Amino acid sequence: MKDFNWANPYPSTRTPLFARNVVATSHPLAAQAGLRMMLKGGNAIDAAIAAAATITLVEPVSCGIGGDCFAILWDGQKLHGLNASGCAPAAWNVEYFKRKYGVGADGLAQRPMRGWDTVTVPGVVSGWAALHERFGKLPFDVLFEPAIEIAQRGFIVPPVVAGKWAKAAEELKDQPGFAQAFMPQGRAPRIGENFRFPDVVDTLKRIAQTRGRDMYEGDLAEKMVAFSREGGGALTMDDLRNYQPEWVDLISKDYHGYTVNQIPPNGQGIAALIALGIAERFDLRNYPVGSIESQHIQIEAMKLAFADLYRYVSDSRSMTLTPEQMLDDNYLDSRAKLIRLDKAGFHAAGRPPAGGTIYLSAADESGMMISFIQSNYMGFGSGVVVPGTGISMQNRGVGFSMDPASPNVVEGGKRPFHTIIPGFLSKDGQPVMGFGVMGGDMQPQGHMQTLVRMIDYDQQPQAACCAPRWKVNRDFTLDIETTMTRDVVDGLHALGHKFHSVDDPYMDFGAGQFVWRLSASDPDAGYVAASDGRRDGQAVGF
């Protein structure tokens, strides 16, 4: 058992949960939906699917039935990885976007940020079905009972969801189907109002009865394609029918006696592994938790990781480098040498040797554990909602590059660079923790910051959740959470870091869920779970 310091030095109303069966999500109703499945005799996978289906309703500002998902799970014997991210419509390529949107000042094709020409094939439903087929225990249709009940009766909108809904509504109100679905009174629902979503009832029933196939070759698929055609989109029945999720081998990196496991590219989990691999060379335990020195080293490691991430990562089938090359120890040694302890840097990509999101975690008393994440991207995603279905479509197409020289260049049937990443911690081949931190490119940064606090500084999961965070932006400036102490902020500024504080914890600093197994050898010892106060969620269990 990890010898945590069980104190929490940060302002928080939350305490860690201890139980033998747990579900932690960013919305209480979703967590309780998962718990209901466990009380029916289901396992952690059943709980995760029920929670995931429910959260598409109660947190539509982050995910939907038209989104993607990834998962890492421990089945009692080994780890498995699932990539259920969708592909570009077959018609997409650089010329497609040039014809429709022209060329920018940089000479590259333009592309929209919302609407049909950002919509990739939705993978999340196929991911639910794939997880259940291999590891589920209860009948598939039973898992949708909580979500269907909520769709019929409605749910009372909580503060964080209401805030993000209001911010998104003004931008998205003119997208096809959005106002009809998400602005029933001509505005976003307010805190405490009951929001009903009757259009999605039949959709959920069809998914439940067909094990998800209706989304890819049935009535729901036909409605999506017809609405796409009407709106000038490229999605076809062949795009949907030909899509399949993929079981993948995980990538990993050892860190101070633990192994951090991630889904391989097209996701950005490799950035967390690169950053941890670089930071380990400085042994952060030599510096106090939260100190200027510790934060500086982590920030610089993250900058180096992002430089390589944005240069090399794409659909694994089109990458010019392998994850193994990017994680090579000698290469990480060379990258670590670029960090100066007395000065912030601006780092370019290296040359390795040749060769809007929700996160949830669930674990049960049999020892089965799952780390699961799903998203529509940029909050509501594309803003497109298929009439009569409640299916809000993702805008993952924004993750493609329009540069023909990039390994991530847009191409039909290809997966875009993806931000959502589930994480899983193991030790000596045994499971330790399912974890994740939502929030765009904050995710690998949140992975590193929370893991460092738990592994190097023995902070318990809820304290690691509550600690103030920083965020490296694409231009290497920093956002600093307003709860970070003034001496640390001043110290980072003195080292040359350029930053500004943004008091918006929902959008900018992520939100995590953590389920830590208390004994490697005895599942009956149970788990400790934490849920981030930056969202409306909770950890529940029995």
Short mmCIF file of N, CA and C in Angstrom, two decimals, residues 128-192:
data_model
loop_
_atom_site.label_atom_id
_atom_site.label_comp_id
_atom_site.label_asym_id
_atom_site.label_seq_id
_atom_site.Cartn_x
_atom_site.Cartn_y
_atom_site.Cartn_z
N TRP A 128 -18.44 1.71 -26.70
CA TRP A 128 -19.26 1.10 -25.66
C TRP A 128 -19.54 -0.37 -26.00
N ALA A 129 -19.93 -0.59 -27.26
CA ALA A 129 -20.28 -1.96 -27.67
C ALA A 129 -19.08 -2.89 -27.62
N ALA A 130 -17.91 -2.40 -28.04
CA ALA A 130 -16.70 -3.23 -28.04
C ALA A 130 -16.30 -3.59 -26.61
N LEU A 131 -16.38 -2.64 -25.70
CA LEU A 131 -16.06 -2.92 -24.30
C LEU A 131 -16.99 -3.97 -23.73
N HIS A 132 -18.28 -3.81 -24.01
CA HIS A 132 -19.25 -4.75 -23.44
C HIS A 132 -19.10 -6.15 -24.03
N GLU A 133 -18.84 -6.22 -25.34
CA GLU A 133 -18.74 -7.52 -25.99
C GLU A 133 -17.64 -8.38 -25.36
N ARG A 134 -16.53 -7.77 -24.99
CA ARG A 134 -15.42 -8.53 -24.44
C ARG A 134 -15.46 -8.66 -22.93
N PHE A 135 -16.01 -7.65 -22.25
CA PHE A 135 -15.84 -7.64 -20.80
C PHE A 135 -17.11 -7.36 -20.00
N GLY A 136 -18.21 -7.06 -20.66
CA GLY A 136 -19.43 -6.75 -19.93
C GLY A 136 -20.05 -7.97 -19.27
N LYS A 137 -20.87 -7.73 -18.29
CA LYS A 137 -21.50 -8.80 -17.53
C LYS A 137 -23.02 -8.75 -17.62
N LEU A 138 -23.61 -7.58 -17.43
CA LEU A 138 -25.05 -7.41 -17.54
C LEU A 138 -25.45 -7.34 -19.02
N PRO A 139 -26.73 -7.59 -19.34
CA PRO A 139 -27.19 -7.39 -20.72
C PRO A 139 -26.96 -5.94 -21.16
N PHE A 140 -26.60 -5.77 -22.41
CA PHE A 140 -26.24 -4.45 -22.93
C PHE A 140 -27.36 -3.44 -22.74
N ASP A 141 -28.60 -3.86 -23.00
CA ASP A 141 -29.71 -2.89 -22.94
C ASP A 141 -29.96 -2.40 -21.51
N VAL A 142 -29.63 -3.20 -20.52
CA VAL A 142 -29.83 -2.79 -19.12
C VAL A 142 -28.97 -1.57 -18.79
N LEU A 143 -27.81 -1.46 -19.43
CA LEU A 143 -26.87 -0.38 -19.12
C LEU A 143 -27.41 1.00 -19.48
N PHE A 144 -28.44 1.04 -20.30
CA PHE A 144 -28.99 2.31 -20.77
C PHE A 144 -30.22 2.74 -19.99
N GLU A 145 -30.63 1.95 -19.04
CA GLU A 145 -31.83 2.30 -18.28
C GLU A 145 -31.72 3.65 -17.57
N PRO A 146 -30.61 3.94 -16.86
CA PRO A 146 -30.53 5.25 -16.21
C PRO A 146 -30.57 6.42 -17.20
N ALA A 147 -29.86 6.29 -18.31
CA ALA A 147 -29.82 7.37 -19.29
C ALA A 147 -31.20 7.60 -19.90
N ILE A 148 -31.92 6.53 -20.20
CA ILE A 148 -33.25 6.66 -20.79
C ILE A 148 -34.21 7.33 -19.80
N GLU A 149 -34.13 6.96 -18.54
CA GLU A 149 -34.98 7.59 -17.52
C GLU A 149 -34.72 9.09 -17.44
N ILE A 150 -33.44 9.47 -17.46
CA ILE A 150 -33.10 10.88 -17.37
C ILE A 150 -33.55 11.63 -18.61
N ALA A 151 -33.39 11.01 -19.79
CA ALA A 151 -33.84 11.65 -21.02
C ALA A 151 -35.35 11.91 -20.98
N GLN A 152 -36.10 10.99 -20.40
CA GLN A 152 -37.55 11.13 -20.33
C GLN A 152 -37.99 12.17 -19.29
N ARG A 153 -37.39 12.12 -18.12
CA ARG A 153 -37.82 12.98 -17.01
C ARG A 153 -37.07 14.30 -16.96
N GLY A 154 -35.88 14.33 -17.51
CA GLY A 154 -35.04 15.51 -17.44
C GLY A 154 -34.10 15.47 -16.26
N PHE A 155 -33.21 16.45 -16.21
CA PHE A 155 -32.27 16.56 -15.08
C PHE A 155 -32.13 18.02 -14.71
N ILE A 156 -31.79 18.27 -13.46
CA ILE A 156 -31.63 19.63 -12.96
C ILE A 156 -30.21 20.08 -13.24
N VAL A 157 -30.07 21.19 -13.93
CA VAL A 157 -28.77 21.64 -14.43
C VAL A 157 -27.91 22.20 -13.30
N PRO A 158 -26.68 21.66 -13.11
CA PRO A 158 -25.79 22.12 -12.04
C PRO A 158 -24.95 23.31 -12.48
N PRO A 159 -24.22 23.94 -11.56
CA PRO A 159 -23.54 25.22 -11.84
C PRO A 159 -22.50 25.19 -12.96
N VAL A 160 -21.56 24.25 -12.93
CA VAL A 160 -20.49 24.28 -13.92
C VAL A 160 -21.04 24.01 -15.32
N VAL A 161 -21.92 23.03 -15.43
CA VAL A 161 -22.53 22.72 -16.72
C VAL A 161 -23.32 23.93 -17.24
N ALA A 162 -24.09 24.57 -16.37
CA ALA A 162 -24.87 25.74 -16.78
C ALA A 162 -23.96 26.85 -17.28
N GLY A 163 -22.85 27.07 -16.60
CA GLY A 163 -21.94 28.14 -17.01
C GLY A 163 -21.35 27.90 -18.38
N LYS A 164 -20.92 26.69 -18.65
CA LYS A 164 -20.33 26.41 -19.95
C LYS A 164 -21.38 26.42 -21.05
N TRP A 165 -22.58 25.95 -20.73
CA TRP A 165 -23.69 25.94 -21.68
C TRP A 165 -23.98 27.36 -22.16
N ALA A 166 -24.08 28.29 -21.20
CA ALA A 166 -24.38 29.68 -21.53
C ALA A 166 -23.30 30.29 -22.41
N LYS A 167 -22.03 29.98 -22.13
CA LYS A 167 -20.94 30.53 -22.92
C LYS A 167 -20.96 30.01 -24.35
N ALA A 168 -21.34 28.74 -24.51
CA ALA A 168 -21.31 28.12 -25.85
C ALA A 168 -22.51 28.50 -26.69
N ALA A 169 -23.66 28.77 -26.06
CA ALA A 169 -24.91 28.94 -26.79
C ALA A 169 -24.84 30.08 -27.80
N GLU A 170 -24.24 31.19 -27.43
CA GLU A 170 -24.19 32.34 -28.32
C GLU A 170 -23.42 32.02 -29.60
N GLU A 171 -22.32 31.30 -29.46
CA GLU A 171 -21.52 30.95 -30.64
C GLU A 171 -22.20 29.92 -31.52
N LEU A 172 -22.91 28.96 -30.91
CA LEU A 172 -23.40 27.79 -31.64
C LEU A 172 -24.87 27.87 -32.03
N LYS A 173 -25.56 28.90 -31.66
CA LYS A 173 -27.02 28.95 -31.84
C LYS A 173 -27.46 28.80 -33.29
N ASP A 174 -26.58 29.18 -34.24
CA ASP A 174 -26.96 29.10 -35.65
C ASP A 174 -26.48 27.83 -36.33
N GLN A 175 -25.80 26.95 -35.60
CA GLN A 175 -25.38 25.68 -36.20
C GLN A 175 -26.61 24.78 -36.38
N PRO A 176 -26.60 23.93 -37.41
CA PRO A 176 -27.79 23.12 -37.72
C PRO A 176 -28.26 22.27 -36.55
N GLY A 177 -29.47 22.50 -36.09
CA GLY A 177 -30.09 21.69 -35.05
C GLY A 177 -29.75 22.07 -33.63
N PHE A 178 -28.78 22.98 -33.43
CA PHE A 178 -28.32 23.25 -32.06
C PHE A 178 -29.38 23.92 -31.20
N ALA A 179 -29.94 25.01 -31.68
CA ALA A 179 -30.90 25.76 -30.85
C ALA A 179 -32.12 24.92 -30.53
N GLN A 180 -32.58 24.14 -31.49
CA GLN A 180 -33.74 23.27 -31.26
C GLN A 180 -33.48 22.28 -30.13
N ALA A 181 -32.27 21.76 -30.10
CA ALA A 181 -31.94 20.73 -29.10
C ALA A 181 -31.56 21.33 -27.75
N PHE A 182 -30.71 22.37 -27.77
CA PHE A 182 -30.07 22.82 -26.53
C PHE A 182 -30.47 24.23 -26.07
N MET A 183 -31.40 24.86 -26.80
CA MET A 183 -31.91 26.17 -26.38
C MET A 183 -33.43 26.18 -26.49
N PRO A 184 -34.11 25.29 -25.76
CA PRO A 184 -35.56 25.11 -25.94
C PRO A 184 -36.37 26.36 -25.59
N GLN A 185 -35.83 27.25 -24.78
CA GLN A 185 -36.52 28.49 -24.45
C GLN A 185 -35.84 29.69 -25.11
N GLY A 186 -35.08 29.41 -26.15
CA GLY A 186 -34.35 30.47 -26.83
C GLY A 186 -33.08 30.87 -26.13
N ARG A 187 -32.66 30.11 -25.14
CA ARG A 187 -31.45 30.39 -24.36
C ARG A 187 -30.97 29.09 -23.74
N ALA A 188 -29.78 29.13 -23.18
CA ALA A 188 -29.27 27.97 -22.43
C ALA A 188 -30.04 27.85 -21.12
N PRO A 189 -30.26 26.64 -20.64
CA PRO A 189 -30.92 26.48 -19.34
C PRO A 189 -30.07 27.04 -18.21
N ARG A 190 -30.72 27.51 -17.17
CA ARG A 190 -30.04 28.12 -16.05
C ARG A 190 -29.87 27.12 -14.90
N ILE A 191 -29.02 27.48 -13.96
CA ILE A 191 -28.79 26.63 -12.79
C ILE A 191 -30.12 26.34 -12.11
N GLY A 192 -30.35 25.06 -11.83
CA GLY A 192 -31.55 24.66 -11.11
C GLY A 192 -32.75 24.38 -11.98
#
